[in-house]
PDB file of C-alpha atoms in Angstrom:
ATOM      1  CA  MET A   1     -32.668  -0.524 -61.067  1.00  0.00           C
ATOM      2  CA  ILE A   2     -36.650  -0.352 -60.365  1.00  0.00           C
ATOM      3  CA  ARG A   3     -36.848  -4.110 -59.977  1.00  0.00           C
ATOM      4  CA  SER A   4     -33.430  -4.306 -57.619  1.00  0.00           C
ATOM      5  CA  LEU A   5     -35.271  -1.632 -55.717  1.00  0.00           C
ATOM      6  CA  THR A   6     -38.759  -3.551 -55.647  1.00  0.00           C
ATOM      7  CA  ALA A   7     -36.928  -6.564 -54.777  1.00  0.00           C
ATOM      8  CA  MET A   8     -35.075  -4.954 -51.992  1.00  0.00           C
ATOM      9  CA  ALA A   9     -38.485  -3.367 -50.694  1.00  0.00           C
ATOM     10  CA  ALA A  10     -39.947  -6.752 -50.677  1.00  0.00           C
ATOM     11  CA  LEU A  11     -37.220  -8.459 -48.772  1.00  0.00           C
ATOM     12  CA  ALA A  12     -37.106  -5.599 -46.312  1.00  0.00           C
ATOM     13  CA  ALA A  13     -41.073  -5.749 -45.851  1.00  0.00           C
ATOM     14  CA  ALA A  14     -40.807  -9.367 -45.501  1.00  0.00           C
ATOM     15  CA  SER A  15     -37.774  -8.870 -42.642  1.00  0.00           C
ATOM     16  CA  PHE A  16     -40.090  -6.235 -40.910  1.00  0.00           C
ATOM     17  CA  ALA A  17     -42.792  -8.675 -40.920  1.00  0.00           C
ATOM     18  CA  PHE A  18     -40.715 -11.334 -39.444  1.00  0.00           C
ATOM     19  CA  ALA A  19     -38.989  -8.756 -36.920  1.00  0.00           C
ATOM     20  CA  GLN A  20     -42.684  -7.591 -35.662  1.00  0.00           C
ATOM     21  CA  ASP A  21     -43.577 -11.600 -35.058  1.00  0.00           C
ATOM     22  CA  SER A  22     -40.688 -12.241 -33.214  1.00  0.00           C
ATOM     23  CA  GLN A  23     -39.783  -8.955 -31.466  1.00  0.00           C
ATOM     24  CA  PRO A  24     -41.778  -6.940 -28.914  1.00  0.00           C
ATOM     25  CA  SER A  25     -43.457  -3.694 -30.047  1.00  0.00           C
ATOM     26  CA  GLN A  26     -41.433  -0.366 -29.619  1.00  0.00           C
ATOM     27  CA  ARG A  27     -43.344   0.351 -26.823  1.00  0.00           C
ATOM     28  CA  GLU A  28     -41.779  -2.577 -25.073  1.00  0.00           C
ATOM     29  CA  TYR A  29     -38.369  -1.153 -25.923  1.00  0.00           C
ATOM     30  CA  ALA A  30     -37.266  -0.694 -22.247  1.00  0.00           C
ATOM     31  CA  SER A  31     -35.165  -3.857 -21.107  1.00  0.00           C
ATOM     32  CA  PRO A  32     -35.026  -5.150 -17.823  1.00  0.00           C
ATOM     33  CA  THR A  33     -31.493  -4.702 -15.979  1.00  0.00           C
ATOM     34  CA  VAL A  34     -29.746  -8.146 -16.316  1.00  0.00           C
ATOM     35  CA  LYS A  35     -28.350  -9.270 -13.025  1.00  0.00           C
ATOM     36  CA  SER A  36     -25.561 -11.711 -12.643  1.00  0.00           C
ATOM     37  CA  ARG A  37     -23.793 -13.372  -9.402  1.00  0.00           C
ATOM     38  CA  SER A  38     -20.706 -11.436  -8.810  1.00  0.00           C
ATOM     39  CA  ASN A  39     -17.532 -12.761  -7.292  1.00  0.00           C
ATOM     40  CA  ASP A  40     -18.299 -12.355  -3.969  1.00  0.00           C
ATOM     41  CA  GLY A  41     -21.486 -13.994  -4.084  1.00  0.00           C
ATOM     42  CA  GLY A  42     -23.690 -10.859  -4.425  1.00  0.00           C
ATOM     43  CA  ILE A  43     -26.027  -9.886  -7.092  1.00  0.00           C
ATOM     44  CA  SER A  44     -24.505  -7.076  -9.624  1.00  0.00           C
ATOM     45  CA  ASN A  45     -25.958  -5.762 -12.723  1.00  0.00           C
ATOM     46  CA  SER A  46     -24.152  -6.846 -15.978  1.00  0.00           C
ATOM     47  CA  GLY A  47     -24.515  -2.854 -17.008  1.00  0.00           C
ATOM     48  CA  ASP A  48     -22.261  -1.636 -14.192  1.00  0.00           C
ATOM     49  CA  LYS A  49     -19.415  -3.396 -16.243  1.00  0.00           C
ATOM     50  CA  LEU A  50     -19.929  -1.072 -19.236  1.00  0.00           C
ATOM     51  CA  SER A  51     -18.104   2.418 -19.836  1.00  0.00           C
ATOM     52  CA  HIS A  52     -20.034   5.464 -19.600  1.00  0.00           C
ATOM     53  CA  SER A  53     -19.138   5.828 -23.473  1.00  0.00           C
ATOM     54  CA  ASP A  54     -20.547   2.355 -24.395  1.00  0.00           C
ATOM     55  CA  ARG A  55     -23.628   2.925 -22.338  1.00  0.00           C
ATOM     56  CA  ASN A  56     -24.195   6.547 -24.094  1.00  0.00           C
ATOM     57  CA  PHE A  57     -23.754   4.932 -27.116  1.00  0.00           C
ATOM     58  CA  ILE A  58     -26.521   2.368 -26.692  1.00  0.00           C
ATOM     59  CA  GLU A  59     -28.824   5.199 -25.577  1.00  0.00           C
ATOM     60  CA  LYS A  60     -28.082   7.657 -28.091  1.00  0.00           C
ATOM     61  CA  ALA A  61     -28.454   4.692 -30.924  1.00  0.00           C
ATOM     62  CA  ALA A  62     -31.563   3.652 -29.601  1.00  0.00           C
ATOM     63  CA  LYS A  63     -33.091   7.094 -29.495  1.00  0.00           C
ATOM     64  CA  SER A  64     -31.806   7.734 -33.056  1.00  0.00           C
ATOM     65  CA  GLY A  65     -33.220   4.505 -34.776  1.00  0.00           C
ATOM     66  CA  MET A  66     -36.206   4.969 -33.236  1.00  0.00           C
ATOM     67  CA  LYS A  67     -36.599   8.674 -34.737  1.00  0.00           C
ATOM     68  CA  GLU A  68     -35.879   7.480 -37.872  1.00  0.00           C
ATOM     69  CA  VAL A  69     -38.698   4.598 -37.908  1.00  0.00           C
ATOM     70  CA  GLU A  70     -41.276   7.165 -36.021  1.00  0.00           C
ATOM     71  CA  VAL A  71     -40.361  10.021 -38.543  1.00  0.00           C
ATOM     72  CA  SER A  72     -40.447   7.897 -41.550  1.00  0.00           C
ATOM     73  CA  GLN A  73     -43.730   6.215 -40.673  1.00  0.00           C
ATOM     74  CA  ALA A  74     -45.295   9.788 -39.864  1.00  0.00           C
ATOM     75  CA  VAL A  75     -44.525  11.278 -43.380  1.00  0.00           C
ATOM     76  CA  LEU A  76     -44.769   7.970 -45.593  1.00  0.00           C
ATOM     77  CA  GLY A  77     -48.353   8.782 -46.629  1.00  0.00           C
ATOM     78  CA  ARG A  78     -47.969  12.269 -47.060  1.00  0.00           C
ATOM     79  CA  LEU A  79     -44.327  12.115 -49.493  1.00  0.00           C
ATOM     80  CA  SER A  80     -45.250  13.098 -53.261  1.00  0.00           C
ATOM     81  CA  ASN A  81     -41.713  12.088 -54.531  1.00  0.00           C
ATOM     82  CA  GLN A  82     -41.392   8.423 -55.534  1.00  0.00           C
ATOM     83  CA  SER A  83     -37.600   8.076 -54.277  1.00  0.00           C
ATOM     84  CA  VAL A  84     -38.306   9.893 -51.277  1.00  0.00           C
ATOM     85  CA  GLN A  85     -41.293   7.235 -50.266  1.00  0.00           C
ATOM     86  CA  GLN A  86     -39.035   4.632 -51.390  1.00  0.00           C
ATOM     87  CA  PHE A  87     -36.340   5.808 -49.220  1.00  0.00           C
ATOM     88  CA  ALA A  88     -38.735   6.291 -46.007  1.00  0.00           C
ATOM     89  CA  GLN A  89     -39.827   2.661 -46.188  1.00  0.00           C
ATOM     90  CA  MET A  90     -36.417   1.890 -46.366  1.00  0.00           C
ATOM     91  CA  MET A  91     -35.731   3.638 -43.504  1.00  0.00           C
ATOM     92  CA  VAL A  92     -38.662   1.998 -41.436  1.00  0.00           C
ATOM     93  CA  ASN A  93     -37.702  -1.581 -42.445  1.00  0.00           C
ATOM     94  CA  ASP A  94     -34.027  -1.228 -42.206  1.00  0.00           C
ATOM     95  CA  HIS A  95     -34.041   0.623 -38.787  1.00  0.00           C
ATOM     96  CA  THR A  96     -36.585  -1.511 -37.379  1.00  0.00           C
ATOM     97  CA  ALA A  97     -34.196  -4.416 -38.061  1.00  0.00           C
ATOM     98  CA  ALA A  98     -31.273  -2.537 -36.504  1.00  0.00           C
ATOM     99  CA  ASN A  99     -33.613  -1.485 -33.509  1.00  0.00           C
ATOM    100  CA  ALA A 100     -34.418  -4.914 -32.638  1.00  0.00           C
ATOM    101  CA  GLU A 101     -30.770  -6.114 -32.727  1.00  0.00           C
ATOM    102  CA  LEU A 102     -29.803  -2.973 -30.421  1.00  0.00           C
ATOM    103  CA  ARG A 103     -32.902  -4.039 -27.838  1.00  0.00           C
ATOM    104  CA  ALA A 104     -31.321  -7.534 -27.737  1.00  0.00           C
ATOM    105  CA  LEU A 105     -27.639  -5.883 -26.981  1.00  0.00           C
ATOM    106  CA  ALA A 106     -29.408  -3.304 -24.701  1.00  0.00           C
ATOM    107  CA  ALA A 107     -30.761  -6.085 -22.603  1.00  0.00           C
ATOM    108  CA  GLN A 108     -27.759  -8.251 -22.572  1.00  0.00           C
ATOM    109  CA  LYS A 109     -25.676  -5.409 -21.280  1.00  0.00           C
ATOM    110  CA  GLY A 110     -28.433  -4.182 -18.826  1.00  0.00           C
ATOM    111  CA  VAL A 111     -29.132  -0.664 -20.164  1.00  0.00           C
ATOM    112  CA  ALA A 112     -32.647   0.204 -19.896  1.00  0.00           C
ATOM    113  CA  LEU A 113     -33.935   2.105 -22.972  1.00  0.00           C
ATOM    114  CA  LYS A 114     -36.691   4.849 -22.892  1.00  0.00           C
ATOM    115  CA  ASP A 115     -39.582   4.702 -25.110  1.00  0.00           C
ATOM    116  CA  THR A 116     -39.591   7.759 -27.313  1.00  0.00           C
ATOM    117  CA  THR A 117     -42.328   6.663 -29.826  1.00  0.00           C
ATOM    118  CA  ASP A 118     -44.886   9.313 -30.861  1.00  0.00           C
ATOM    119  CA  ARG A 119     -42.300  12.109 -29.806  1.00  0.00           C
ATOM    120  CA  TYR A 120     -41.935  13.219 -33.533  1.00  0.00           C
ATOM    121  CA  THR A 121     -45.043  12.031 -35.072  1.00  0.00           C
ATOM    122  CA  GLU A 122     -47.091  15.094 -34.186  1.00  0.00           C
ATOM    123  CA  LYS A 123     -44.232  17.656 -35.540  1.00  0.00           C
ATOM    124  CA  TRP A 124     -44.140  15.784 -38.793  1.00  0.00           C
ATOM    125  CA  SER A 125     -47.903  15.012 -39.317  1.00  0.00           C
ATOM    126  CA  ASN A 126     -48.592  18.788 -39.062  1.00  0.00           C
ATOM    127  CA  ASN A 127     -45.881  20.009 -40.974  1.00  0.00           C
ATOM    128  CA  LYS A 128     -47.505  21.824 -43.863  1.00  0.00           C
ATOM    129  CA  ARG A 129     -44.315  22.911 -45.616  1.00  0.00           C
ATOM    130  CA  ASN A 130     -42.428  20.976 -48.251  1.00  0.00           C
ATOM    131  CA  VAL A 131     -42.547  17.720 -46.370  1.00  0.00           C
ATOM    132  CA  ASP A 132     -40.126  15.779 -48.815  1.00  0.00           C
ATOM    133  CA  LYS A 133     -37.425  18.473 -48.883  1.00  0.00           C
ATOM    134  CA  ASP A 134     -37.742  18.795 -45.065  1.00  0.00           C
ATOM    135  CA  TYR A 135     -37.555  15.167 -44.373  1.00  0.00           C
ATOM    136  CA  ILE A 136     -34.735  14.656 -46.755  1.00  0.00           C
ATOM    137  CA  ASP A 137     -32.827  17.579 -44.751  1.00  0.00           C
ATOM    138  CA  GLU A 138     -33.520  15.835 -41.700  1.00  0.00           C
ATOM    139  CA  MET A 139     -32.731  12.540 -42.681  1.00  0.00           C
ATOM    140  CA  GLU A 140     -29.388  13.776 -43.887  1.00  0.00           C
ATOM    141  CA  ASP A 141     -28.275  15.327 -40.719  1.00  0.00           C
ATOM    142  CA  ASP A 142     -29.617  12.324 -38.739  1.00  0.00           C
ATOM    143  CA  HIS A 143     -27.329  10.126 -40.740  1.00  0.00           C
ATOM    144  CA  LYS A 144     -24.375  12.042 -40.707  1.00  0.00           C
ATOM    145  CA  ASP A 145     -24.762  11.912 -36.621  1.00  0.00           C
ATOM    146  CA  ALA A 146     -25.467   8.168 -36.719  1.00  0.00           C
ATOM    147  CA  ILE A 147     -22.373   7.807 -38.797  1.00  0.00           C
ATOM    148  CA  ASP A 148     -20.282   9.655 -36.134  1.00  0.00           C
ATOM    149  CA  LEU A 149     -21.523   8.064 -33.261  1.00  0.00           C
ATOM    150  CA  PHE A 150     -21.010   4.498 -34.917  1.00  0.00           C
ATOM    151  CA  GLU A 151     -17.565   5.160 -36.105  1.00  0.00           C
ATOM    152  CA  LYS A 152     -16.837   5.967 -32.716  1.00  0.00           C
ATOM    153  CA  ALA A 153     -18.323   2.971 -30.935  1.00  0.00           C
ATOM    154  CA  ALA A 154     -16.823   0.471 -33.504  1.00  0.00           C
ATOM    155  CA  LYS A 155     -13.534   1.135 -31.676  1.00  0.00           C
ATOM    156  CA  SER A 156     -15.192   0.330 -28.328  1.00  0.00           C
ATOM    157  CA  ASP A 157     -13.367  -2.044 -25.811  1.00  0.00           C
ATOM    158  CA  ASP A 158     -16.795  -4.113 -25.612  1.00  0.00           C
ATOM    159  CA  PRO A 159     -16.506  -6.623 -28.485  1.00  0.00           C
ATOM    160  CA  ASP A 160     -20.170  -6.919 -28.532  1.00  0.00           C
ATOM    161  CA  ILE A 161     -20.614  -3.063 -29.187  1.00  0.00           C
ATOM    162  CA  ALA A 162     -17.655  -3.026 -31.512  1.00  0.00           C
ATOM    163  CA  ALA A 163     -19.463  -5.885 -33.791  1.00  0.00           C
ATOM    164  CA  PHE A 164     -22.888  -4.294 -33.476  1.00  0.00           C
ATOM    165  CA  ALA A 165     -21.491  -0.935 -34.567  1.00  0.00           C
ATOM    166  CA  SER A 166     -19.410  -2.124 -37.118  1.00  0.00           C
ATOM    167  CA  LYS A 167     -21.963  -4.402 -38.523  1.00  0.00           C
ATOM    168  CA  THR A 168     -24.442  -1.393 -39.036  1.00  0.00           C
ATOM    169  CA  LEU A 169     -22.121   1.107 -40.080  1.00  0.00           C
ATOM    170  CA  PRO A 170     -21.927   0.432 -43.721  1.00  0.00           C
ATOM    171  CA  LYS A 171     -26.064   0.288 -43.817  1.00  0.00           C
ATOM    172  CA  LEU A 172     -26.002   3.862 -42.404  1.00  0.00           C
ATOM    173  CA  GLN A 173     -23.449   4.880 -44.782  1.00  0.00           C
ATOM    174  CA  GLN A 174     -25.508   3.085 -47.799  1.00  0.00           C
ATOM    175  CA  HIS A 175     -28.597   5.439 -46.599  1.00  0.00           C
ATOM    176  CA  LEU A 176     -26.890   8.661 -46.389  1.00  0.00           C
ATOM    177  CA  ASP A 177     -25.285   7.732 -50.029  1.00  0.00           C
ATOM    178  CA  GLN A 178     -28.369   6.872 -51.396  1.00  0.00           C
ATOM    179  CA  LEU A 179     -30.087   9.598 -49.700  1.00  0.00           C
ATOM    180  CA  ARG A 180     -27.575  12.063 -51.512  1.00  0.00           C
ATOM    181  CA  THR A 181     -27.291  10.191 -54.597  1.00  0.00           C
ATOM    182  CA  GLN A 182     -31.056   9.423 -55.789  1.00  0.00           C
ATOM    183  CA  ALA A 183     -33.449  10.785 -53.165  1.00  0.00           C
ATOM    184  CA  LYS A 184     -31.956  14.419 -52.918  1.00  0.00           C
ATOM    185  CA  PRO A 185     -31.305  14.828 -56.623  1.00  0.00           C
ATOM    186  CA  SER A 186     -34.845  13.485 -57.514  1.00  0.00           C
ATOM    187  CA  LEU A 187     -36.321  16.849 -55.638  1.00  0.00           C
ATOM    188  CA  GLY A 188     -34.337  18.942 -58.361  1.00  0.00           C
ATOM    189  CA  ARG A 189     -32.017  20.372 -55.973  1.00  0.00           C
TER     190      ARG A 189
END
């Protein structure tokens, strides 16, 4: 079990390093609106074709994904439980990769994403209570919400959004399952 977790962490770290080299930083998260020629010869934004719910999904998913990375990075050095530390590192690796894919999808659809980095760092850096427990509780709530969001998006009429949501959903469910079966029980609750 530990070998597979170590191998998984090494693979995730390598993926993270590759993503960092080939992707813009989180500070460059905002994408320009993609423009294309409309049938009448004018220029239109490709994002205009998105439904409100699809645009909302992209924006909420991006905000949630960035939060997972930021909070996990903020607490990683302060966590005392090894299972919780491994979970936090997995959050950084997996959500960084998913965020890169979502950035590309947002750019393709003409959705400009707001940079929310550093929003949570101060809150979590100043947390003096039981950081491990608070972090796990926050991740559990966030993942339940994310799963609901991605389940709805998997039914989108936009095939690109439905494909991204369907591809990402099992990983979110795996995170929630691992949180509930490994990280949370390791805290003695």
